[in-house]
Each structure stands twice: as structure tokens, then as C-alpha cells.
PDB file of C-alpha atoms and ligand atoms in Angstrom:
ATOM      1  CA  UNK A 215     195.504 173.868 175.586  1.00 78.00           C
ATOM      2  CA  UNK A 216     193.493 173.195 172.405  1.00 90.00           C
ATOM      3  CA  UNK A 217     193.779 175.231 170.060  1.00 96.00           C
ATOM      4  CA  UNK A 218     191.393 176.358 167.355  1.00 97.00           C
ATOM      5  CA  UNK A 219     192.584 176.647 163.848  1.00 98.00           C
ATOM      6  CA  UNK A 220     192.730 179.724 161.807  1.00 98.00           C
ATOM      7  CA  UNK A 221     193.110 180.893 158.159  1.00 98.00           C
ATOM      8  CA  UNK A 222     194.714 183.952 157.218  1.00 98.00           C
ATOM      9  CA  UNK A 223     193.991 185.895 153.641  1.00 98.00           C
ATOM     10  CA  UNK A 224     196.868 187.535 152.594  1.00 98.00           C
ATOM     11  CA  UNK A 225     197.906 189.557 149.098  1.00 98.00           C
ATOM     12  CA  UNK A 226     201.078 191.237 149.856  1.00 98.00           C
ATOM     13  CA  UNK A 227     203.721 191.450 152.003  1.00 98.00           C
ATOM     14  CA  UNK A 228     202.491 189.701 154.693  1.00 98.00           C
ATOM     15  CA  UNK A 229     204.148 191.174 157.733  1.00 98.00           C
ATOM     16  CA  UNK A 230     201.255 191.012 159.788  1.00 98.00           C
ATOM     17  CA  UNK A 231     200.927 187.347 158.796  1.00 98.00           C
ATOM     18  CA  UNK A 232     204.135 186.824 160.068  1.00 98.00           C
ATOM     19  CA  UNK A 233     203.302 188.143 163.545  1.00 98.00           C
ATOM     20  CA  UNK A 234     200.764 185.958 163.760  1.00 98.00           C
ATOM     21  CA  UNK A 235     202.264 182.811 163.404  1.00 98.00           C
ATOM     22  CA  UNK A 236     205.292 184.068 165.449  1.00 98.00           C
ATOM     23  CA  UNK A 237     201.949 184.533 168.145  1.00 98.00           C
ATOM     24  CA  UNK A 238     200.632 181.650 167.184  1.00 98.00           C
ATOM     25  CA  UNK A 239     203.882 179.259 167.797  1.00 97.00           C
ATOM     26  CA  UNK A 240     203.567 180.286 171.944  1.00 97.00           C
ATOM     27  CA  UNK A 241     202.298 177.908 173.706  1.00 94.00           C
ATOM     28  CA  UNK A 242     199.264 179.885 175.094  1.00 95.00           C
ATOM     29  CA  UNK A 243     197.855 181.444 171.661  1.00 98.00           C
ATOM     30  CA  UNK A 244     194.311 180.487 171.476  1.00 98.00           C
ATOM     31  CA  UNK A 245     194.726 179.595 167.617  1.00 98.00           C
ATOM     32  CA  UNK A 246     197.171 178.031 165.269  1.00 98.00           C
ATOM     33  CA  UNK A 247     197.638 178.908 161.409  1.00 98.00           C
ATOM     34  CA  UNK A 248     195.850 175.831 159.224  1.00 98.00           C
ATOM     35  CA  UNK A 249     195.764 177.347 156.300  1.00 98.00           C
ATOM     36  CA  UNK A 250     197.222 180.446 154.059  1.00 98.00           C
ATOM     37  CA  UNK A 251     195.029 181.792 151.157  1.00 98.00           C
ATOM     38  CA  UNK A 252     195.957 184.256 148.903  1.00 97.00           C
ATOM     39  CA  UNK A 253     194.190 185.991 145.886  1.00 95.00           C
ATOM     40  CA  UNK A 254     198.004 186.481 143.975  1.00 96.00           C
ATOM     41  CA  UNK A 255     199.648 184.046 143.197  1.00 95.00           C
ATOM     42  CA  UNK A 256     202.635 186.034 143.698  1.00 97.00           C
ATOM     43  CA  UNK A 257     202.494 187.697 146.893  1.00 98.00           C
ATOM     44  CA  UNK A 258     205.666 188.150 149.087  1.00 98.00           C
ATOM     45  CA  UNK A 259     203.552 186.736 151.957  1.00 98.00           C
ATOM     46  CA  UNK A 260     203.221 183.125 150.499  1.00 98.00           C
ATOM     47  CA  UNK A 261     207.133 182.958 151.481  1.00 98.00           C
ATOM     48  CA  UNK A 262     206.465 182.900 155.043  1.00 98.00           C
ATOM     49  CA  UNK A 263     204.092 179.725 154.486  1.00 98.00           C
ATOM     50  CA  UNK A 264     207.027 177.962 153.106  1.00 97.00           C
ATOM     51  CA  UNK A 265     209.125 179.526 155.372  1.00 98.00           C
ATOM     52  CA  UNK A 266     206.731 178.229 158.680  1.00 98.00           C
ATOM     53  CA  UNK A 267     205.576 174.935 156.536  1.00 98.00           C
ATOM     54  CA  UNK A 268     202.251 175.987 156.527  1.00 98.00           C
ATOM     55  CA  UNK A 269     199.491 174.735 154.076  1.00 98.00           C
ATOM     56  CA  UNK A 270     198.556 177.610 151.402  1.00 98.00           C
ATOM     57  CA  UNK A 271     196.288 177.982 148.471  1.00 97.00           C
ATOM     58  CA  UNK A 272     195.796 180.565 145.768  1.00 96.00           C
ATOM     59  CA  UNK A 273     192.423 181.361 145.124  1.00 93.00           C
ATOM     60  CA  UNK A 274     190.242 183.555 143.328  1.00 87.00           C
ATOM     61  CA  UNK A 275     187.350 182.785 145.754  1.00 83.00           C
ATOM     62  CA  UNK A 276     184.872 185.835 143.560  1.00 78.00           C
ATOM     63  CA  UNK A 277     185.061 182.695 141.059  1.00 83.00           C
ATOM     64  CA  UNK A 278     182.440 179.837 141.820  1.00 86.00           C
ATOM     65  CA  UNK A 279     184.872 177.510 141.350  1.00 87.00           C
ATOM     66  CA  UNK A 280     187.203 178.736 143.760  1.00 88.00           C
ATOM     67  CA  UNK A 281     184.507 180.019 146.013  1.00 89.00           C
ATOM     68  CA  UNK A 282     183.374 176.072 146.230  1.00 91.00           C
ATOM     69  CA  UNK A 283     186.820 174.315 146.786  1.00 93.00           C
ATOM     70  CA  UNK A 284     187.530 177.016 149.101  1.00 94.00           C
ATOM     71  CA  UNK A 285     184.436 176.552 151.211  1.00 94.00           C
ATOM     72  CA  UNK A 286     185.375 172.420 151.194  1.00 95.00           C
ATOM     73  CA  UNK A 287     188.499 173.058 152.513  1.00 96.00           C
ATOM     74  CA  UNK A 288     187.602 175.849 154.920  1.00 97.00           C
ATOM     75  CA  UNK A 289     184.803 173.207 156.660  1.00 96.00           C
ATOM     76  CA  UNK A 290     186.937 169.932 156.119  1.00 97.00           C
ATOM     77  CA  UNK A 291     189.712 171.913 158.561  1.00 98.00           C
ATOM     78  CA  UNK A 292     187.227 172.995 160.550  1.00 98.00           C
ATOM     79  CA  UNK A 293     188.690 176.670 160.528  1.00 98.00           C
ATOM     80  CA  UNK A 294     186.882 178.572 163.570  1.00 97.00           C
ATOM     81  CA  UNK A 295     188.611 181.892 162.313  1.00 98.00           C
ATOM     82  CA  UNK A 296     189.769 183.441 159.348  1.00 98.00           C
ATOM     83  CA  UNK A 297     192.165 186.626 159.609  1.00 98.00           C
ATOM     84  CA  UNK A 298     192.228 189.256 157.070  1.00 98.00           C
ATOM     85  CA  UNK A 299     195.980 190.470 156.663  1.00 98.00           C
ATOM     86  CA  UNK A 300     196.311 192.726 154.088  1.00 98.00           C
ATOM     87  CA  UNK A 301     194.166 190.578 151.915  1.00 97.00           C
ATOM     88  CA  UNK A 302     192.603 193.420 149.390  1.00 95.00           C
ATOM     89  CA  UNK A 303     189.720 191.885 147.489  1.00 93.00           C
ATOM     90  CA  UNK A 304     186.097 192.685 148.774  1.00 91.00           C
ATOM     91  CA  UNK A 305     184.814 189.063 150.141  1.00 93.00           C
ATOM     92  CA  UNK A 306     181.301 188.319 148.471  1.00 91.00           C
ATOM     93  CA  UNK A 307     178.109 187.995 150.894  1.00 92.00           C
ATOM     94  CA  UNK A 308     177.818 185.461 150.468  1.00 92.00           C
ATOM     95  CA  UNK A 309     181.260 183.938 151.661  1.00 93.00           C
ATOM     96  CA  UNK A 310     180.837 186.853 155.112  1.00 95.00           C
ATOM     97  CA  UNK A 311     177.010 185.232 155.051  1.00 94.00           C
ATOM     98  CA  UNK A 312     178.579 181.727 155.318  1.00 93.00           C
ATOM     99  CA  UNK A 313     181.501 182.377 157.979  1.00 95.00           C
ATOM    100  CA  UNK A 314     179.303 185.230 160.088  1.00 93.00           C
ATOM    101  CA  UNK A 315     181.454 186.316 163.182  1.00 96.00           C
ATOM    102  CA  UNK A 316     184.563 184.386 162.347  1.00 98.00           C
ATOM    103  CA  UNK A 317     185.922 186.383 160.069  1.00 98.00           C
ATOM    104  CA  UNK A 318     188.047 189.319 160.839  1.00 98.00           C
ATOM    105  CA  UNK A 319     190.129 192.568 159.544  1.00 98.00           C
ATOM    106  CA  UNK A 320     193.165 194.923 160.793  1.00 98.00           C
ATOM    107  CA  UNK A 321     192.657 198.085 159.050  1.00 98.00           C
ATOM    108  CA  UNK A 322     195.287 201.072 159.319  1.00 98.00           C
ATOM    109  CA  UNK A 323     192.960 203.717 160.563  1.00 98.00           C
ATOM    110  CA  UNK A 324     191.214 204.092 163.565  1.00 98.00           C
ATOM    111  CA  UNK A 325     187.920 203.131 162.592  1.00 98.00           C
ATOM    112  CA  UNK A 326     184.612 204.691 161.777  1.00 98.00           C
ATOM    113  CA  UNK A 327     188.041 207.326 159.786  1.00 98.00           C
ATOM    114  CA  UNK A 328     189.205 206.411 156.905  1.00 98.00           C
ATOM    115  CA  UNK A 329     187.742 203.473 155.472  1.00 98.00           C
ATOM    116  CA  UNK A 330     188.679 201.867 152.310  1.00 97.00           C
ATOM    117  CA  UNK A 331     192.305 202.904 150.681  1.00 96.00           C
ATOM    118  CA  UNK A 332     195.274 205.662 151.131  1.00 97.00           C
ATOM    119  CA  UNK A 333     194.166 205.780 154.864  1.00 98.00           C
ATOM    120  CA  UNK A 334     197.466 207.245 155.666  1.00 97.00           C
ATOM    121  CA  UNK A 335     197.925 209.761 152.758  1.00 96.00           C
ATOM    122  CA  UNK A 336     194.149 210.994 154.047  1.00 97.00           C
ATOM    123  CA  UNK A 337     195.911 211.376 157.890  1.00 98.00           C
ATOM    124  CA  UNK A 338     198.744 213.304 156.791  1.00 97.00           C
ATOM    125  CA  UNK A 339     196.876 215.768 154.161  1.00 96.00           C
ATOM    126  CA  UNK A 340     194.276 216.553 156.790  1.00 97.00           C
ATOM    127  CA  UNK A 341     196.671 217.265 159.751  1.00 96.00           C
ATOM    128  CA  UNK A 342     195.713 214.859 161.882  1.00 98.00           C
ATOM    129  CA  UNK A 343     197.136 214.546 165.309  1.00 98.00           C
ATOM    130  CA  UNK A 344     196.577 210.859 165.909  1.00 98.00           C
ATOM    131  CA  UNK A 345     195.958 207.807 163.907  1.00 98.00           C
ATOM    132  CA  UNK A 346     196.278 204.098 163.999  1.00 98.00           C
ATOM    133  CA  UNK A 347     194.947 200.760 163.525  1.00 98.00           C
ATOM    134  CA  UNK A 348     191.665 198.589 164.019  1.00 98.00           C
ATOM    135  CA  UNK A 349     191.383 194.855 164.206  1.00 98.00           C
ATOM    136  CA  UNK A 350     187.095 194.320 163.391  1.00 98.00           C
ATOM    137  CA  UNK A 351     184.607 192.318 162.581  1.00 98.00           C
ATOM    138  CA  UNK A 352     183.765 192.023 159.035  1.00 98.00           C
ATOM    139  CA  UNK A 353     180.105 192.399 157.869  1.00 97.00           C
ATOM    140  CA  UNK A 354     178.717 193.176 154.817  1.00 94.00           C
ATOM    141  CA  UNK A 355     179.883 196.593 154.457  1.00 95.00           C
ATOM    142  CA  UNK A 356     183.261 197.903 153.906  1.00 95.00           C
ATOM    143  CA  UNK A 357     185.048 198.004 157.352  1.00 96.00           C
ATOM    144  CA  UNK A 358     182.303 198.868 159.360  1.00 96.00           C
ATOM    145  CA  UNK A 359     182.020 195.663 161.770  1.00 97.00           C
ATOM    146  CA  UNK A 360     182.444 195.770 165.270  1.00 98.00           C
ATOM    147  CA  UNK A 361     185.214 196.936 166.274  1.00 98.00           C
ATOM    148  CA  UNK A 362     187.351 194.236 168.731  1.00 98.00           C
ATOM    149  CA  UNK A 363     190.514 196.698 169.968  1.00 98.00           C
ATOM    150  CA  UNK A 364     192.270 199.830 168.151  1.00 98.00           C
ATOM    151  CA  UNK A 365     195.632 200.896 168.701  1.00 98.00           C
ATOM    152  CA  UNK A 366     196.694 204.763 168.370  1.00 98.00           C
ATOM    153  CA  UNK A 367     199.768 206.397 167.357  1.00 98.00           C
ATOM    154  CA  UNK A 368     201.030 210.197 167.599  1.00 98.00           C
ATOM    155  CA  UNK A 369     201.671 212.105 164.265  1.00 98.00           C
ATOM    156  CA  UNK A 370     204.565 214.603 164.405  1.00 96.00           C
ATOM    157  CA  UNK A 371     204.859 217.510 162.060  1.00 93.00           C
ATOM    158  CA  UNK A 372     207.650 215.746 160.249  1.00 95.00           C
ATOM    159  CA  UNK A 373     205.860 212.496 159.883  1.00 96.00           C
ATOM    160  CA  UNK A 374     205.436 211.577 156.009  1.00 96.00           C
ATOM    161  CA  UNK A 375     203.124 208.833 154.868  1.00 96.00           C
ATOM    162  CA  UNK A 376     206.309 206.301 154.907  1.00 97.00           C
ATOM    163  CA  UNK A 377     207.121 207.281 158.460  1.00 97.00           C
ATOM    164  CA  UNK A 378     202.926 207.205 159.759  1.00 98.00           C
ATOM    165  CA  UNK A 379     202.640 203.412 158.039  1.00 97.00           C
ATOM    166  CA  UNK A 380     205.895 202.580 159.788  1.00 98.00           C
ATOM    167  CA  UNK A 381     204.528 203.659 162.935  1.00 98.00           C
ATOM    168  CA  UNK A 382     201.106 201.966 162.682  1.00 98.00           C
ATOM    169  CA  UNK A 383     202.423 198.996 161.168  1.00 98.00           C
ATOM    170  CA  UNK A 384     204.371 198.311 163.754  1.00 98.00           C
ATOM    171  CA  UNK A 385     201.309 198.448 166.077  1.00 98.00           C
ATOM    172  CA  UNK A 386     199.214 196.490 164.084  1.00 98.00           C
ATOM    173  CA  UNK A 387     201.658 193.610 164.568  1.00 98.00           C
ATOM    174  CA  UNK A 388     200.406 193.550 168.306  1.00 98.00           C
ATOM    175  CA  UNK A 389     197.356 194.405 167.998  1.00 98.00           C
ATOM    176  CA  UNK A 390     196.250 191.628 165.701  1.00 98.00           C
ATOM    177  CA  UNK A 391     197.404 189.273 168.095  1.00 98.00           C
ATOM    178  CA  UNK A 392     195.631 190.881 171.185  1.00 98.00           C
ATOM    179  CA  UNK A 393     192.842 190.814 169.286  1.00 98.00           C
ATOM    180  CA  UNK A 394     192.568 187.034 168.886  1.00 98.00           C
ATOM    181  CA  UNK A 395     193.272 186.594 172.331  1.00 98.00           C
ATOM    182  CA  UNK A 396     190.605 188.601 173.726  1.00 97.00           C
ATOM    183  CA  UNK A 397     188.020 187.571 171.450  1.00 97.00           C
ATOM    184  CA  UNK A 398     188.772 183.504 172.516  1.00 95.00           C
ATOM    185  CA  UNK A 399     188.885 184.614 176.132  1.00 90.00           C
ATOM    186  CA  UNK A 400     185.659 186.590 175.827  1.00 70.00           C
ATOM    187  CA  UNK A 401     184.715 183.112 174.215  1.00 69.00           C
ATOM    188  CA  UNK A 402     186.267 180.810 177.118  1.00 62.00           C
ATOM    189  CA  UNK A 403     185.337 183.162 180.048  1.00 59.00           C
TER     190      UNK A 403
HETATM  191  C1  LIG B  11     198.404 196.399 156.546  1.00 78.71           C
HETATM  192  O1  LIG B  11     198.890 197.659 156.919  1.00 78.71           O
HETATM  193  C2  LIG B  11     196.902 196.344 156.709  1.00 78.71           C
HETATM  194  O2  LIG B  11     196.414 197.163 157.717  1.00 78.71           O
HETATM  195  C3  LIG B  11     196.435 196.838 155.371  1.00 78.71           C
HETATM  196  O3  LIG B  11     197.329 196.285 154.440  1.00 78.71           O
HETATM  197  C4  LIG B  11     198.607 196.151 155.052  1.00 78.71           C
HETATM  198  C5  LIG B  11     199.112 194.757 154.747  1.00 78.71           C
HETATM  199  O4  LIG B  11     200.451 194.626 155.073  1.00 78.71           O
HETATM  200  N1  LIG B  11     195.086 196.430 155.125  1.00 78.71           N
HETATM  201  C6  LIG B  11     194.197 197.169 154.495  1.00 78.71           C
HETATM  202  O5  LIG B  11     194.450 198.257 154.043  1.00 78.71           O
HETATM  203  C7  LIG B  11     192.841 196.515 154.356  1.00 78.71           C
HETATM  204  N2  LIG B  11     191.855 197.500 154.046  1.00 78.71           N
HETATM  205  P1  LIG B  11     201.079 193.171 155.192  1.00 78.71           P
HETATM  206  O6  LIG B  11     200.734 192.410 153.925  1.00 78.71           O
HETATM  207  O7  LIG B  11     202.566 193.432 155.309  1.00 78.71           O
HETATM  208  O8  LIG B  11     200.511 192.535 156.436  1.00 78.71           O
END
């Protein structure tokens, strides 16, 4: 199988970068990890690039500069995807303009709920029964693509914000992978 190559945009932990390359290293993943960019320099997730001996780059890509040698390297790889993991700056227009429909997002809420920040702390407060996760599209505005697959958890009474991002991260982790699948088998089929 040939594989397409993907870029992942981290700024934190990286956990769900992590289950992607674990994904990625089967034999049968539609995409390998290319390329790691991150907007800190030090994010926990860069570890795992050193870890997996994958290339990585820091970037602020809101800078020209950056934006320029970022879109060089981007096309000279010939990256067919690029996965948002946790990666928490808002990507200019002109960078979604440039890579429309190959970029995507995993979001912990289920989608058109809770956009934007303290999705979980907005869950718990408003007694929700069920949340979870979204992998997307990303367009032009704030998590509102098309949606590709969302995952769903139960909330308990004695779930606390800690215990609901547990839950859901934990889902995310397979959903972001099921999510490249089926969007390279939609693709292939
Ligand atoms: C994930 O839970 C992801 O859904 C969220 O950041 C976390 C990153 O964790 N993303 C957003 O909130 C984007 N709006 P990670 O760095 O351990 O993968």
C-alpha cells in the first residue's frame, strides 16, 4: 500500500498525536506522519517526534515568514493531509484557503455544542447527559466544517471535568484514527 503523507499541528501534550503514529506504524493506515509542527516551542508533544524519529518544526505560521517556509515545506513533502491535534492557534484564511479539504480537527464536543474552549466545564455546568468528540473539516469558521465521525460518551452524576476529559480523551484517540481511514476509503472507493 502507498501511503499518503500527513502533518500533524500540535501545542501540548500530544496524546492524540501519539495515537496517530501508533495508527499510522500498521501496515494498512492510509497515511504516515511526514512532518510535526508546533506553534511552542516547548510543547510536551514534540517528545514523541524524537521519540518516533519524526521530522518537526516550530513555527509561528500567523508570521509571513513562517507562513512562507511552512508552505515550502508543506508542498516540497507533498503532504495530502494535515491533522489538527490539540494545535490551539486559529489558522489564517489564507493557509485553510491554500490546503482546502485537507486539513482537519478533533474537537472535544460533539459538534454544532460547544465550540471554541472549556467544552467540558460547559458539559458539566449545564447537566448534560452525553458528550464527546468530533474529528471535522476545517473551514473558515471556528469548528464548524463538516463533520467526518463523532464519538459519544455517558456523563454520570459524579463525573467532574477531570473525569468527562478522561473519558472523551480516551475516545478521541480512536476516533481520530477512524476518521482518516474513512475519509481515504471514501477517497479510494
Ligand atoms: C484534545 O482533547 C483536543 O480535542 C483538544 O485539545 C486536546 C489536545 O490534547 N482540542 C481542542 O480543544 C481544539 N479546539 P493532546 O495535545 O494531548 O492531543
Amino acid at each position: 500500500m502507498v501511503k499518503k503523507k500527513c502533518c500533524v499541528f500540535i501545542s501540548g501534550k500530544g496524546t492524540n498525536l501519539v495515537a496517530l503514529i501508533k495508527s499510522s506504524r500498521e501496515y494498512n493506515f492510509p497515511v504516515i506522519i511526514d512532518l510535526i509542527v508546533s506553534n511552542e516551542k516547548n510543547a510536551k508533544g514534540l517528545n514523541f517526534a524524537k521519540i518516533f524519529n519524526i521530522d518537526y518544526r516550530i513555527y509561528n505560521i500567523n508570521k509571513k515568514k513562517h507562513f512562507e517556509i511552512l508552505l515550502n515545506e508543506l508542498n516540497k513533502r507533498k503532504i495530502s493531509l494535515i491533522c489538527l491535534a490539540g494545535y490551539m492557534k486559529i489558522l489564517s484564511k489564507e493557509f485553510i484557503e491554500r490546503f482546502r479539504g485537507k486539513i482537519i480537527n478533533i474537537h472535544p464536543s460533539l459538534l454544532p455544542k460547544y465550540k471554541g474552549l472549556n467544552t467540558f466545564t460547559k458539559a458539566i455546568k449545564n447537566k448534560d447527559k452525553q458528550a464527546g468528540c468530533t474529528v471535522h473539516y476545517v473551514n473558515k469558521k471556528l469548528d464548524s466544517g463538516q463533520i467526518i465521525l463523532q464519538k459519544k460518551v455517558i456523563i454520570n452524576r459524579n463525573d467532574t471535568e477531570k473525569s468527562l476529559k478522561e473519558k472523551i480523551q480516551k475516545k478521541e484517540y480512536k476516533a481520530y484514527s477512524e476518521a482518516v481511514r474513512k475519509i481515504f476509503s471514501n477517497i479510494n472507493s
